[in-house]
PDB file of C-alpha atoms in Angstrom:
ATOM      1  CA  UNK A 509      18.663   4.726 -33.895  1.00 88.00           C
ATOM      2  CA  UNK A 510      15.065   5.721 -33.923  1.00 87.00           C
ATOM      3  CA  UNK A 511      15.666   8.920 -32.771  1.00 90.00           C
ATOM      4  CA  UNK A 512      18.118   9.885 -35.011  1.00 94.00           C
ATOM      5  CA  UNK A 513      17.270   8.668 -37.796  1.00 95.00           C
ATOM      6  CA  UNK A 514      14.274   9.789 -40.679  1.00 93.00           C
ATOM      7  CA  UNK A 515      13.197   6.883 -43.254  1.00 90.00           C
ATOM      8  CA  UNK A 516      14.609   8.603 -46.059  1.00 93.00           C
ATOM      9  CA  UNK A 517      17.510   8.380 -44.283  1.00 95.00           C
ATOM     10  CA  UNK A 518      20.706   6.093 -45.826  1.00 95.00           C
ATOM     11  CA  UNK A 519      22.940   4.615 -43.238  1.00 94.00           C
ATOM     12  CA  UNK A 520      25.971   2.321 -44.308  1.00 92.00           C
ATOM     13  CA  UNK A 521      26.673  -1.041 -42.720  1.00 92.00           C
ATOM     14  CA  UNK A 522      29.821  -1.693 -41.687  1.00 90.00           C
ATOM     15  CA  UNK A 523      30.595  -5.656 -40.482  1.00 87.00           C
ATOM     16  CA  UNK A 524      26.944  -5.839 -39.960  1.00 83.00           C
ATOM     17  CA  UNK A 525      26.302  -7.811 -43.023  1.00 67.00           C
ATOM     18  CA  UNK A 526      22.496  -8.011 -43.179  1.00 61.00           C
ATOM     19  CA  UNK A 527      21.882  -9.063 -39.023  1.00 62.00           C
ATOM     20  CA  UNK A 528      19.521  -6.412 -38.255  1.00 59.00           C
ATOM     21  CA  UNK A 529      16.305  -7.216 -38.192  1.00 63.00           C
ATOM     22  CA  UNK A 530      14.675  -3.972 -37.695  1.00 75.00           C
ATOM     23  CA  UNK A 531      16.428  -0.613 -39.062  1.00 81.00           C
ATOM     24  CA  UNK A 532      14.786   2.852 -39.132  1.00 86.00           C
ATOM     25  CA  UNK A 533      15.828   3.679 -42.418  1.00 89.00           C
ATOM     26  CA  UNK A 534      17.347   2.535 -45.504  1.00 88.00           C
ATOM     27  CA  UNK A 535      20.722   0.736 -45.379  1.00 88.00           C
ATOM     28  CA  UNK A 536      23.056  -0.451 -47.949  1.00 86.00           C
ATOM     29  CA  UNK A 537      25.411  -3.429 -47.086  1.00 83.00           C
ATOM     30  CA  UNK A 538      27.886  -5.620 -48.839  1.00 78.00           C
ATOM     31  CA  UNK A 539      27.855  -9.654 -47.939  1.00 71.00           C
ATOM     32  CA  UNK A 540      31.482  -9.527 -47.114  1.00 68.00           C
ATOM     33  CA  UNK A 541      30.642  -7.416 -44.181  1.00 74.00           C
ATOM     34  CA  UNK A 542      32.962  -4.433 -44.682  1.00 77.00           C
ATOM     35  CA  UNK A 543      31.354  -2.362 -47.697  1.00 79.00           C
ATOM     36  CA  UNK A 544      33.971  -2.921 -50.803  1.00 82.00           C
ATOM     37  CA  UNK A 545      32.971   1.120 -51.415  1.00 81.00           C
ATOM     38  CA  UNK A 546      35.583   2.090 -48.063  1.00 89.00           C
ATOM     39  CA  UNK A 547      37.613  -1.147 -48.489  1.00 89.00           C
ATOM     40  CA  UNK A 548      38.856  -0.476 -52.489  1.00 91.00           C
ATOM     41  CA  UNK A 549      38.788   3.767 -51.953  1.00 92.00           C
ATOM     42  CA  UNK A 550      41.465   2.488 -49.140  1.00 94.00           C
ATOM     43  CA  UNK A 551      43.263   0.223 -50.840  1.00 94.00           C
ATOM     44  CA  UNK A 552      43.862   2.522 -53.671  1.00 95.00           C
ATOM     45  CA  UNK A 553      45.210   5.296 -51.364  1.00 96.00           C
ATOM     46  CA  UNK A 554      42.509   7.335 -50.937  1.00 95.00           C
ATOM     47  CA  UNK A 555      42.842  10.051 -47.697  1.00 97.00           C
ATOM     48  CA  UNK A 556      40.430  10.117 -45.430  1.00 96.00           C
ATOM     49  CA  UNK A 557      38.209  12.939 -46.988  1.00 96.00           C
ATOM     50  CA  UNK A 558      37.977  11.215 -50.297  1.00 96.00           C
ATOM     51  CA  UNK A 559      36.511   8.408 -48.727  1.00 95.00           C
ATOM     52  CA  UNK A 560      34.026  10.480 -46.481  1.00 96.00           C
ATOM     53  CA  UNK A 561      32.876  12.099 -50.383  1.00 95.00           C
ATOM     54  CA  UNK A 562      32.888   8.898 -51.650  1.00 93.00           C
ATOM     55  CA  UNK A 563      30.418   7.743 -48.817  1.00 94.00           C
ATOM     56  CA  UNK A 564      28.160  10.354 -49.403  1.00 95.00           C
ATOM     57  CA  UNK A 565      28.120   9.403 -53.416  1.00 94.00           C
ATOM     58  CA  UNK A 566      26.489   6.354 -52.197  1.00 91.00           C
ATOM     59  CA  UNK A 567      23.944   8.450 -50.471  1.00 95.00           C
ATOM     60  CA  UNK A 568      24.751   7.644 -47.302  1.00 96.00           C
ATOM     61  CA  UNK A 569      24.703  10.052 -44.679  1.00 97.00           C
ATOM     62  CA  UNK A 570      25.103   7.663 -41.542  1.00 97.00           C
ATOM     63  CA  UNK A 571      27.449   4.533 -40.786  1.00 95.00           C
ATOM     64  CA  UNK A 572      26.442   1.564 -38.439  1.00 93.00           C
ATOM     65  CA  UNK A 573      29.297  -0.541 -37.154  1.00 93.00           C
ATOM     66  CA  UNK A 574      30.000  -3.456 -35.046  1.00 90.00           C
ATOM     67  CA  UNK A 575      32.968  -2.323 -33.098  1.00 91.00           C
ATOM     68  CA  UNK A 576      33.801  -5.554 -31.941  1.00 89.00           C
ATOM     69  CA  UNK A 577      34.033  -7.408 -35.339  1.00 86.00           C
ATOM     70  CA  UNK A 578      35.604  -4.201 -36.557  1.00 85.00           C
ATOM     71  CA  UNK A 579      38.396  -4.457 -34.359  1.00 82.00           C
ATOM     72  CA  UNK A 580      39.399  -7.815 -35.871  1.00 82.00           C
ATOM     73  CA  UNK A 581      38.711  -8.064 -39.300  1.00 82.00           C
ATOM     74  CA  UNK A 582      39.576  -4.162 -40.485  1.00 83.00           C
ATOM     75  CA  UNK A 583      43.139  -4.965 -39.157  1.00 80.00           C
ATOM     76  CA  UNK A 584      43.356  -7.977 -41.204  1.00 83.00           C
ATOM     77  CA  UNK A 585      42.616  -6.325 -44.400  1.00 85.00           C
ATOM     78  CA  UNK A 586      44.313  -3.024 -44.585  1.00 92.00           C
ATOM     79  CA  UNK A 587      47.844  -2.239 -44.525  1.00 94.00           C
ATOM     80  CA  UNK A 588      49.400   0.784 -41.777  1.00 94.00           C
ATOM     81  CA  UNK A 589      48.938   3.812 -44.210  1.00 95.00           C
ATOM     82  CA  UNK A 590      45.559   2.460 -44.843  1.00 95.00           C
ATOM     83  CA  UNK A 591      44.807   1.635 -41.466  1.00 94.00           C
ATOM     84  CA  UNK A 592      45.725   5.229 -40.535  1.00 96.00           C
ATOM     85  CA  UNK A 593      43.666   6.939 -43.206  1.00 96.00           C
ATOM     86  CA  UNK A 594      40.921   4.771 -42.090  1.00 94.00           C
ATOM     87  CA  UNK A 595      40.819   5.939 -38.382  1.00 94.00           C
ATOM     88  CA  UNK A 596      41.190   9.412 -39.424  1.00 97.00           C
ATOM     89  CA  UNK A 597      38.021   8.851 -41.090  1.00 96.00           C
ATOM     90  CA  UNK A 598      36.387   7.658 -38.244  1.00 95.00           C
ATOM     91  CA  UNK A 599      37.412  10.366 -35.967  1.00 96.00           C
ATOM     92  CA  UNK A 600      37.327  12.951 -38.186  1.00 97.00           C
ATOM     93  CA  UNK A 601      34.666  13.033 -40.699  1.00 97.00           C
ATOM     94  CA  UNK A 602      31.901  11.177 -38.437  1.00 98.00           C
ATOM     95  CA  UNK A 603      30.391  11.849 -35.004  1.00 98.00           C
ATOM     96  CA  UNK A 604      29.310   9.082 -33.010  1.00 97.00           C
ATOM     97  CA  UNK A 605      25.423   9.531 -32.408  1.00 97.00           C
ATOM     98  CA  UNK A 606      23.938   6.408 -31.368  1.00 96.00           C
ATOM     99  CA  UNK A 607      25.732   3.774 -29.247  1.00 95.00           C
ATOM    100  CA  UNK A 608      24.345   0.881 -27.753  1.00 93.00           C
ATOM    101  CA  UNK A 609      26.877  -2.496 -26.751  1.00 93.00           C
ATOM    102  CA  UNK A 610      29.294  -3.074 -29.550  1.00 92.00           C
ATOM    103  CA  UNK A 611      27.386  -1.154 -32.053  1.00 92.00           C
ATOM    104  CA  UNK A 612      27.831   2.481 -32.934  1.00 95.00           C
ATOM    105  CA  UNK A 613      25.867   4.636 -35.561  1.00 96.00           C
ATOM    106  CA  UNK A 614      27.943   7.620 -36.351  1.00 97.00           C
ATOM    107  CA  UNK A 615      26.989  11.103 -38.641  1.00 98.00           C
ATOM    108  CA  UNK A 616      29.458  11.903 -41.491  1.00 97.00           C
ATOM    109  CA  UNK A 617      30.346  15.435 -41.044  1.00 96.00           C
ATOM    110  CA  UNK A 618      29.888  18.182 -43.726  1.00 89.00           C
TER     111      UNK A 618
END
């Protein structure tokens, strides 16, 4: 992510909790692993670009995610409609930029 990424950078942490020892830039991060700014914009029916605005309120301009816990828990705590409005987020209001085993730092798109 080195490459990518400035330190004034902000990147958000999704189910990455506070694991990574070394990170180019500034990151923000809940202790419940998936940040309660994406889980509560989703919850209360939010589309897809009101959470991308809502990211970038937080400053952040970059996401890092562990796919594979993502998988299981994000399933677990969002309903269909949310579920939906959460993978049209992903694919399209961020570019994947970085991606190395079961992590993946994306961009959020303008």
């Amino acid at each position: 992510a080195d490459s990518i990424l400035e330190p004034s950078d902000t990147t958000l942490f999704i189910n990455m909790g506070n694991r990574a020892f070394y990170f180019p830039s500034y990151a923000i991060y809940d202790e419940g692993r998936f940040p309660i700014v994406v889980l509560d914009r989703l919850w209360r029916g939010c589309t897809a670009e009101e959470l991308r605005e809502a990211v970038r309120r937080t400053g952040a301009a970059y996401l890092a995610m562990d796919m594979e816990i993502s998988q299981i828990n994000i399933v677990g705590e969002l309903e269909d409609c949310e579920l939906a409005e959460w993978r049209r987020f992903l694919s399209k209001m961020t570019e994947p930029v970085v991606t190395r085993g079961d992590y993946v730092l994306f961009r959020l798109l303008d």
